[in-house]
Short mmCIF file of C-alpha atoms in Angstrom, two decimals:
data_model
loop_
_atom_site.label_atom_id
_atom_site.label_comp_id
_atom_site.label_asym_id
_atom_site.label_seq_id
_atom_site.Cartn_x
_atom_site.Cartn_y
_atom_site.Cartn_z
CA MET A 1088 0.00 0.00 0.00
CA LEU A 1089 1.16 3.55 -0.66
CA LEU A 1090 2.71 5.13 2.45
CA SER A 1091 0.43 8.23 2.41
CA LEU A 1092 -2.67 6.06 1.97
CA GLU A 1093 -1.49 3.78 4.77
CA ILE A 1094 -1.04 6.76 7.13
CA LEU A 1095 -4.48 8.16 6.23
CA THR A 1096 -6.07 4.72 6.70
CA GLU A 1097 -4.40 4.36 10.09
CA GLN A 1098 -5.84 7.73 11.18
CA MET A 1099 -9.32 6.64 10.08
CA ARG A 1100 -8.88 3.39 12.03
CA ARG A 1101 -8.47 5.46 15.22
CA LEU A 1102 -12.12 6.47 15.05
CA PRO A 1103 -14.38 4.41 17.34
CA GLY A 1104 -16.10 1.49 15.62
CA VAL A 1105 -13.97 1.74 12.49
CA GLY A 1106 -12.23 -1.45 11.42
CA ASN A 1107 -9.62 -2.04 8.71
CA LYS A 1108 -12.01 -2.25 5.74
CA THR A 1109 -14.05 0.78 6.78
CA ALA A 1110 -10.90 2.80 7.47
CA LEU A 1111 -9.62 2.06 3.97
CA LYS A 1112 -13.03 2.92 2.51
CA TYR A 1113 -13.01 6.30 4.31
CA ALA A 1114 -9.44 7.03 3.25
CA LEU A 1115 -10.21 6.24 -0.40
CA SER A 1116 -13.37 8.39 -0.22
CA ILE A 1117 -11.29 11.35 0.93
CA LEU A 1118 -8.84 10.80 -1.92
CA GLU A 1119 -11.75 10.77 -4.39
CA MET A 1120 -12.95 14.21 -3.23
CA ASP A 1121 -12.20 17.14 -5.51
CA GLU A 1122 -9.91 19.85 -4.12
CA MET A 1123 -12.77 22.03 -2.79
CA GLN A 1124 -14.51 19.12 -1.04
CA ALA A 1125 -11.24 17.95 0.53
CA GLN A 1126 -10.42 21.47 1.72
CA ALA A 1127 -13.93 21.89 3.19
CA PHE A 1128 -13.51 18.56 5.02
CA VAL A 1129 -10.13 19.57 6.47
CA SER A 1130 -11.48 23.02 7.34
CA ALA A 1131 -14.48 21.53 9.18
CA VAL A 1132 -12.20 19.29 11.26
CA GLU A 1133 -9.85 22.18 12.08
CA SER A 1134 -12.76 24.48 12.97
CA ALA A 1135 -14.34 21.90 15.27
CA ARG A 1136 -11.01 21.24 17.00
CA ARG A 1137 -10.38 24.98 17.41
CA ASN A 1138 -13.87 26.12 18.47
CA ILE A 1139 -15.43 23.29 20.47
CA ARG A 1140 -14.50 23.02 24.12
CA ARG A 1141 -15.98 21.74 27.38
CA CYS A 1142 -18.61 23.79 29.18
CA ASP A 1143 -17.13 25.24 32.38
CA ARG A 1144 -20.19 24.21 34.37
CA CYS A 1145 -21.44 20.81 33.12
CA PHE A 1146 -18.60 19.65 30.78
CA ASN A 1147 -20.91 19.25 27.80
CA LEU A 1148 -19.55 20.31 24.41
CA SER A 1149 -19.74 24.05 23.83
CA GLU A 1150 -18.48 26.82 21.58
CA GLY A 1151 -18.42 29.27 24.48
CA ILE A 1152 -17.65 29.30 28.19
CA CYS A 1153 -21.03 27.68 28.88
CA CYS A 1154 -23.10 25.36 26.71
CA SER A 1155 -26.57 26.26 25.45
CA VAL A 1156 -28.25 24.13 28.15
CA CYS A 1157 -26.40 25.92 30.97
CA GLU A 1158 -27.21 29.31 29.41
CA ASP A 1159 -30.94 28.49 29.15
CA ALA A 1160 -32.59 30.31 32.07
CA SER A 1161 -35.85 28.36 31.63
CA ARG A 1162 -34.21 25.11 32.76
CA SER A 1163 -34.49 23.83 36.32
CA ASP A 1164 -31.36 23.85 38.47
CA ALA A 1165 -33.09 21.41 40.84
CA GLN A 1166 -32.55 18.47 38.43
CA ILE A 1167 -29.11 17.34 37.30
CA CYS A 1168 -28.95 14.47 34.82
CA VAL A 1169 -25.58 12.71 35.06
CA VAL A 1170 -24.38 11.18 31.79
CA GLU A 1171 -21.22 9.50 30.56
CA ASP A 1172 -20.48 11.74 27.58
CA ALA A 1173 -21.77 14.49 25.29
CA ARG A 1174 -23.45 11.92 23.02
CA ALA A 1175 -25.82 11.08 25.86
CA VAL A 1176 -26.72 14.78 26.23
CA MET A 1177 -27.52 14.91 22.52
CA ALA A 1178 -29.71 11.79 22.84
CA MET A 1179 -31.58 13.22 25.86
CA GLU A 1180 -32.10 16.54 24.08
CA ARG A 1181 -33.71 14.77 21.09
CA VAL A 1182 -36.47 13.62 23.44
CA SER A 1183 -37.12 17.28 24.40
CA GLY A 1184 -39.03 16.27 27.56
CA TYR A 1185 -36.21 16.90 30.03
CA LYS A 1186 -35.97 20.49 31.28
CA GLY A 1187 -33.23 20.20 33.91
CA ARG A 1188 -29.44 20.50 33.72
CA TYR A 1189 -26.74 17.98 32.82
CA HIS A 1190 -23.42 16.87 34.22
CA VAL A 1191 -21.03 15.01 31.88
CA LEU A 1192 -18.70 12.64 33.73
CA GLU A 1193 -16.43 12.16 30.69
CA GLY A 1194 -16.42 8.40 31.15
CA VAL A 1195 -17.31 5.66 33.63
CA ILE A 1196 -15.47 3.78 36.34
CA SER A 1197 -13.65 0.95 34.58
CA PRO A 1198 -10.81 -0.72 36.53
CA MET A 1199 -10.00 -2.92 33.50
CA ASP A 1200 -9.26 0.25 31.51
CA GLY A 1201 -7.49 1.96 34.41
CA VAL A 1202 -10.29 4.50 34.94
CA GLY A 1203 -11.13 5.24 38.55
CA PRO A 1204 -13.41 7.80 40.23
CA ASP A 1205 -10.63 10.39 40.30
CA ASP A 1206 -10.45 10.29 36.49
CA LEU A 1207 -14.07 11.44 36.16
CA ARG A 1208 -15.86 14.74 36.88
CA ILE A 1209 -17.27 13.44 40.18
CA CYS A 1210 -15.76 16.13 42.46
CA GLU A 1211 -17.33 18.81 40.28
CA LEU A 1212 -20.69 17.00 40.47
CA LEU A 1213 -20.54 16.91 44.27
CA GLU A 1214 -19.79 20.66 44.33
CA ARG A 1215 -22.79 21.37 42.10
CA VAL A 1216 -25.11 19.18 44.16
CA ASN A 1217 -23.95 20.75 47.44
CA ALA A 1218 -24.48 24.24 46.01
CA GLN A 1219 -27.96 23.32 44.77
CA LEU A 1220 -28.90 21.71 48.09
CA ALA A 1221 -27.85 24.91 49.87
CA ALA A 1222 -30.24 26.81 47.57
CA GLY A 1223 -33.09 24.29 47.83
CA GLU A 1224 -33.74 20.73 46.77
CA CYS A 1225 -31.83 18.66 44.23
CA GLU A 1226 -32.62 15.53 42.24
CA VAL A 1227 -29.75 13.74 40.55
CA ILE A 1228 -30.87 11.52 37.68
CA VAL A 1229 -28.16 8.94 37.01
CA ALA A 1230 -28.31 8.19 33.29
CA THR A 1231 -25.19 6.11 32.77
CA ASN A 1232 -25.43 3.26 30.27
CA SER A 1233 -26.75 -0.13 31.31
CA THR A 1234 -23.32 -1.80 31.21
CA VAL A 1235 -21.25 -3.25 34.04
CA GLU A 1236 -19.19 -0.04 34.10
CA GLY A 1237 -22.28 2.16 33.91
CA GLU A 1238 -23.96 0.28 36.74
CA THR A 1239 -20.78 0.42 38.85
CA THR A 1240 -20.57 4.17 38.30
CA ALA A 1241 -24.26 4.59 39.17
CA MET A 1242 -23.86 2.68 42.44
CA TYR A 1243 -20.72 4.65 43.34
CA LEU A 1244 -22.48 7.98 42.70
CA THR A 1245 -25.52 6.88 44.72
CA LYS A 1246 -23.31 6.06 47.73
CA LEU A 1247 -21.76 9.54 47.53
CA LEU A 1248 -24.94 11.53 46.86
CA LYS A 1249 -27.51 9.96 49.21
CA PRO A 1250 -25.72 11.07 52.42
CA LEU A 1251 -25.71 14.66 51.12
CA GLY A 1252 -29.52 14.64 51.11
CA ALA A 1253 -29.96 14.65 47.34
CA LYS A 1254 -32.76 12.64 45.76
CA VAL A 1255 -31.04 10.11 43.51
CA THR A 1256 -32.98 8.41 40.70
CA ARG A 1257 -31.97 6.09 37.87
CA LEU A 1258 -33.35 5.99 34.34
CA ALA A 1259 -35.72 3.07 33.84
CA TYR A 1260 -34.52 0.52 31.31
CA GLY A 1261 -36.77 -2.00 29.68
CA ILE A 1262 -38.57 -3.16 26.58
CA PRO A 1263 -38.24 -0.90 23.53
CA VAL A 1264 -41.41 0.27 21.81
CA GLY A 1265 -42.49 -2.23 19.15
CA ALA A 1266 -40.49 -5.13 20.60
CA ASP A 1267 -41.96 -8.55 21.39
CA LEU A 1268 -41.64 -9.79 24.98
CA GLU A 1269 -40.57 -13.23 23.80
CA TYR A 1270 -37.32 -11.76 22.42
CA ALA A 1271 -36.38 -9.78 25.55
CA ASP A 1272 -33.56 -11.14 27.67
CA GLU A 1273 -34.03 -11.72 31.40
CA VAL A 1274 -32.12 -8.61 32.52
CA THR A 1275 -34.07 -6.28 30.22
CA LEU A 1276 -37.38 -7.85 31.20
CA GLY A 1277 -36.47 -7.64 34.89
CA ARG A 1278 -35.61 -3.96 34.55
CA ALA A 1279 -38.85 -3.32 32.69
CA ILE A 1280 -40.77 -4.83 35.60
CA GLU A 1281 -38.79 -2.84 38.19
CA GLY A 1282 -39.20 0.41 36.24
CA ARG A 1283 -42.93 0.00 35.71
CA ARG A 1284 -45.22 2.94 36.47
CA GLU A 1285 -48.89 3.40 37.13
CA ILE A 1286 -51.14 4.20 34.15
#
């Protein structure tokens, strides 16, 4: 393989979820772009790297000191939804039913990957919760993923937050809309039963 193509392919392979074949496909697609398209692509990457930063308050992605959610005065400070990363904020915002604030941990506790509590934005979360409790009540909605690491992080946060006097809740997980019960695994079905609500 040509050295330049090999280097470009290797850079594409660094993207999450991109294997060898897809990386080569992406690299070849870039090479097939005309000069203007290629320059626009490079410019978009450079602009994003230069202009996007972490919100000083919640650590969501932002183009300013604070993200649009933190700047929105209509949102409730009494609810803080704790998520793993900015992708989760984007997913929650698509629902458009949540009107509280967010706190992005920037990961989850994962001893296998060498990530402990000190590597996450937990201290900052505790400061925010304490400040909110001093001003009134506070509900922390733990919305980490339903993985071993996500569950471990949720339990760790609960142990820290409950003694402070914060109300700690967890997103309900269960059967997706349109799915048949016969295809649900035991864990998903169990969570659906636990997270049931009155109708």
